[in-house]
Coordinates of C-alpha atoms in Angstrom, one line a residue:
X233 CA 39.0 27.5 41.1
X234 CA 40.2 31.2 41.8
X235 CA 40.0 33.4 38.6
X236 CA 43.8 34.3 39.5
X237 CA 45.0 30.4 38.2
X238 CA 42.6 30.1 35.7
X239 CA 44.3 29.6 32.4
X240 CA 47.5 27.8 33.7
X241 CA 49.1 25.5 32.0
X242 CA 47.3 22.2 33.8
X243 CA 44.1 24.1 34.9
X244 CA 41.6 24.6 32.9
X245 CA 39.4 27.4 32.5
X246 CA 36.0 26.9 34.3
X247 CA 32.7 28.1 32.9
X248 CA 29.3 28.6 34.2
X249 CA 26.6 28.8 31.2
X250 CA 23.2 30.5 31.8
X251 CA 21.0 30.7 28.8
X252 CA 17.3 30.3 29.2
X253 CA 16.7 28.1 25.9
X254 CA 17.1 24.7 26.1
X255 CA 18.2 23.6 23.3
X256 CA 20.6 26.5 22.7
X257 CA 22.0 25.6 26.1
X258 CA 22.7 22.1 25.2
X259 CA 24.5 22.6 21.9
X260 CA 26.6 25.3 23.8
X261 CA 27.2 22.9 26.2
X262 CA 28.6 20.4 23.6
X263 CA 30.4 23.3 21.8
X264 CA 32.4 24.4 25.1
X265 CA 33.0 20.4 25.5
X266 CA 35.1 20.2 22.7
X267 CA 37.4 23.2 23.7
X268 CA 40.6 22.3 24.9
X269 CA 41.2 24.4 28.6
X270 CA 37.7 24.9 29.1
X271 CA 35.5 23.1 31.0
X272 CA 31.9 23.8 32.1
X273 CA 31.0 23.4 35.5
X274 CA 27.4 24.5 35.8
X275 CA 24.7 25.8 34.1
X276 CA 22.0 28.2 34.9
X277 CA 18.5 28.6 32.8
X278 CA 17.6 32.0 34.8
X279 CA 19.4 34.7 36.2
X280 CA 18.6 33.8 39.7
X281 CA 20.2 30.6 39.4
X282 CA 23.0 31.7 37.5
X283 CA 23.4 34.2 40.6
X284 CA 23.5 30.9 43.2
X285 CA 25.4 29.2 41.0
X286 CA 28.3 31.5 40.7
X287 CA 28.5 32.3 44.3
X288 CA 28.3 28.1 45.0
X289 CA 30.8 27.1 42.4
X290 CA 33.2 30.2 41.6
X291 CA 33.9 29.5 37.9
X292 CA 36.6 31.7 36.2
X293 CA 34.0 32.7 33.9
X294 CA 30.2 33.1 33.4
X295 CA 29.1 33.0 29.8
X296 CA 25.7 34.9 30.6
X297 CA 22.6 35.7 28.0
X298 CA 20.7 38.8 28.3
X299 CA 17.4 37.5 27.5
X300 CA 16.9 35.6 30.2
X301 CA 12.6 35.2 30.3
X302 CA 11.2 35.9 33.3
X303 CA 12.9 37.1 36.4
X304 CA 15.9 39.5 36.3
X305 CA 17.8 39.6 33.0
X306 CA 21.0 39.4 32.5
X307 CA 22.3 42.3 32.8
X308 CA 21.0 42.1 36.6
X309 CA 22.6 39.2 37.4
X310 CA 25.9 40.0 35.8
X311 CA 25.7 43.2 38.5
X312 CA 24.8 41.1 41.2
X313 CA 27.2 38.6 40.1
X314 CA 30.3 41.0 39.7
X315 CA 29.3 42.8 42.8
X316 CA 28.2 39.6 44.7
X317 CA 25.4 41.6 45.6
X318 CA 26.9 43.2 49.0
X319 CA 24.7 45.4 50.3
X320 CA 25.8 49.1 50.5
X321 CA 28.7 48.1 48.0
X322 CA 29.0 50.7 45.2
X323 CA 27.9 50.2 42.0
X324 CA 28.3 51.0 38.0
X325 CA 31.5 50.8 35.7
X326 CA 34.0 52.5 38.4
X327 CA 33.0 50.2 41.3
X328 CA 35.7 47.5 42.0
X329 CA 35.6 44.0 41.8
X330 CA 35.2 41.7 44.7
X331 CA 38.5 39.6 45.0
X332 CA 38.0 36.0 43.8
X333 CA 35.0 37.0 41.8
X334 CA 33.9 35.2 38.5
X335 CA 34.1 37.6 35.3
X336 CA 31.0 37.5 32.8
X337 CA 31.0 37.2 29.5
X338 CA 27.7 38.2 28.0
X339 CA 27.0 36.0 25.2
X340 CA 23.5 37.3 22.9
X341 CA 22.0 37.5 19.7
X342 CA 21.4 41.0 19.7
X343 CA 23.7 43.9 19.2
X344 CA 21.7 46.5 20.8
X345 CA 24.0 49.4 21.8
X346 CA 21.5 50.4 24.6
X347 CA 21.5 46.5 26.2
X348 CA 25.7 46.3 25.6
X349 CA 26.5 49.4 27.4
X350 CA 24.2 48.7 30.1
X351 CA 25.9 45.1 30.1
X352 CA 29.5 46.6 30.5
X353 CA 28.4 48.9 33.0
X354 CA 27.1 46.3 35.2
X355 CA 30.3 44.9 35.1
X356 CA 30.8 42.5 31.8
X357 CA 34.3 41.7 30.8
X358 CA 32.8 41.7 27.3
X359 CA 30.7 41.2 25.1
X360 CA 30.2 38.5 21.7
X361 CA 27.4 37.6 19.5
X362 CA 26.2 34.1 19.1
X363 CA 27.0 34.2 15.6
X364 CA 30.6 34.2 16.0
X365 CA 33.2 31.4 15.3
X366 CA 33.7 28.9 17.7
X367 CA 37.2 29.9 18.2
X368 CA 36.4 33.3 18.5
X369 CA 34.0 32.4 21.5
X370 CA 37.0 30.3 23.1
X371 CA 39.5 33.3 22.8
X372 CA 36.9 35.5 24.7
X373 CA 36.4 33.0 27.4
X374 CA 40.1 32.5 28.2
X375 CA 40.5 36.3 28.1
X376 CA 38.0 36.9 30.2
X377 CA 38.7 34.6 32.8
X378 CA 42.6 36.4 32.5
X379 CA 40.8 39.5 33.2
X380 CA 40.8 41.3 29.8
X381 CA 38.0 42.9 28.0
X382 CA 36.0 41.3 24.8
X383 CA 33.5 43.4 22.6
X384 CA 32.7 41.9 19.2
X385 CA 34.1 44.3 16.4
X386 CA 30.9 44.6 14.9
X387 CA 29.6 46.8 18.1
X388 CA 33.4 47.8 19.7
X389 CA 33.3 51.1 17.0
X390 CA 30.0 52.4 17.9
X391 CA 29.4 51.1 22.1
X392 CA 33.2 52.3 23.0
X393 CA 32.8 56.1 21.6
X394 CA 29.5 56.3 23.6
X395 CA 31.0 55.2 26.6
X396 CA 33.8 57.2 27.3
X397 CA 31.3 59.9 26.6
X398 CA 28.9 61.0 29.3
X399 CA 25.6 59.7 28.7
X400 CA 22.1 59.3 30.5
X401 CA 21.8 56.7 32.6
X402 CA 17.7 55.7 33.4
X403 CA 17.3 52.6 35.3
X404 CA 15.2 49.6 33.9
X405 CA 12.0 50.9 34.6
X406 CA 12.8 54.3 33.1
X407 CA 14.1 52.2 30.0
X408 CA 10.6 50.4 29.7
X409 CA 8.7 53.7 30.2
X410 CA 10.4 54.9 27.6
X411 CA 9.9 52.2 25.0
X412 CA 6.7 52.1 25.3
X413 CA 6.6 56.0 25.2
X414 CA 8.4 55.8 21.9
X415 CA 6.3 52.6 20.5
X416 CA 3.4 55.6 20.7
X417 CA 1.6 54.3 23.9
X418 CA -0.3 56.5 26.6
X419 CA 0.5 57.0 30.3
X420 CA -2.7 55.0 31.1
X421 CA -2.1 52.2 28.2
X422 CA 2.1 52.0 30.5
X423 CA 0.6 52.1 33.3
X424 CA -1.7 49.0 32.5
X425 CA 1.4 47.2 30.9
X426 CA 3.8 47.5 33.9
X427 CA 1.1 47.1 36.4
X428 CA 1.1 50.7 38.4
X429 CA -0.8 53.6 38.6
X430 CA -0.8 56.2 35.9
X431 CA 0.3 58.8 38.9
X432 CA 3.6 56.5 39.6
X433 CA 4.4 57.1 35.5
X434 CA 3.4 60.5 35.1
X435 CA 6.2 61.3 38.2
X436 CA 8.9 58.7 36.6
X437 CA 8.2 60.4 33.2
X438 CA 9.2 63.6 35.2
X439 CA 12.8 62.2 36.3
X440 CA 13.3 60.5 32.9
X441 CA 12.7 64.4 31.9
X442 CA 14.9 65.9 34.3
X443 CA 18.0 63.3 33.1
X444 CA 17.4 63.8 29.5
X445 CA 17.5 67.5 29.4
X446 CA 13.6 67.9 28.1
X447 CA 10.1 68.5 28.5
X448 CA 8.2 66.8 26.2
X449 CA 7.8 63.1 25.2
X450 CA 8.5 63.7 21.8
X451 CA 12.0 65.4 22.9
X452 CA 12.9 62.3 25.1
X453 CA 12.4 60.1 22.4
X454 CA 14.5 62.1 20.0
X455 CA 17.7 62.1 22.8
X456 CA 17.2 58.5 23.8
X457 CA 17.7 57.1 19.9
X458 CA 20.8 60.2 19.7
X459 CA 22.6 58.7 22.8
X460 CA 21.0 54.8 21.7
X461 CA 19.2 54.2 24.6
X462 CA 16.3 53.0 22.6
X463 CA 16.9 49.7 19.8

């Protein structure tokens, strides 16, 4: 169904679930079984599935996780997904949506401004905790799929601010460089956790440097947690 009819008055609203957990995934099954105008049409358990899926089926809406195990997360596949991964197509917050293309509605137990902003850039409609009402989650879904945007109140005061405001962007690899520069560890110690050489982090420490503003590791650190690229 086109994301243009979803919501109509004899057409419900079709979802594609991707979270990794099993069990999780079948009680959120039964959950968005009992919503009247909703109706699940596939579910994913990785982000490469959910990927397929959504290009296969076309749901109004993908409720996606961002903790997706192994593979990409979900902030990858909701960019892929919302970008339908053309080739040369532009990308972050300003790119336009492909016509026809499902929305995603991240859906995650975590609050982490860092992982919400980088969500929304990838091109979320919004975003909700797990731990909200049922009928909060419903709203969400059915606004989504209308093409409105959803944050949870608990992080819309503090993510919103931070992204109308010009901020660093580092990509995923920079971000896990950087955690593990901040958790104390050595460029030999990352280097053995990410599986490069020690040469390849020493020159992405440099660029994570250069779009930070700094020189030291201690200074990065400092002006990640300031613009809450770091939990």
């Amino acid at each position: 169904m086109s994301p243009s009819a979803a919501g109509s008055a004899h057409t419900p609203v079709s979802v594609l679930l991707c979270e990794d957990h099993a069990v999780l995934r079948a009680g959120l099954l039964a959950l968005l079984g009992s919503a009247h105008g909703i109706e699940v049409i596939g579910e994913a358990g990785d982000g490469e599935e959910a990927v397929a899926l959504a290009a296969a089926l076309r749901p109004d809406v993908v409720l996606m996780d961002l903790e997706l195990g192994s593979g990409i997360d979900g902030v990858e596949a909701t960019r892929r997904i919302t970008r339908a991964d053309t080739p040369g197509a532009p990308d972050g917050p300003d790119a336009p949506d492909a016509p026809g293309l499902p929305h995603v509605l991240v859906l995650t137990t975590y609050d982490t401004d860092a992982d919400i902003a980088r969500a929304i850039e990838a091109g979320a409609a919004g975003h909700l905790l797990k731990a909200e009402p049922p009928e909060e989650l419903f709203a969400a879904i059915r606004a989504a799929a209308e093409g409105r945007s959803t944050l949870a109140a608990s992080v819309a005061h503090r993510v919103l601010p931070q992204m109308r405001s010009p901020r660093p962007t580092l990509t995923d690899r920079e971000l896990k460089i950087l955690g593990r520069l901040a958790r104390g560890l050595s460029i030999r110690e990352i280097a053995r956790a990410l599986s490069t050489s020690e040469v390849t982090v020493k020159a992405q420490l440099e660029r994570i440097y250069d779009k930070l503003g700094v020189a030291s590791r201690t200074a990065a650190v400092s002006v990640a947690r300031e613009h809450r690229l770091l939990p």
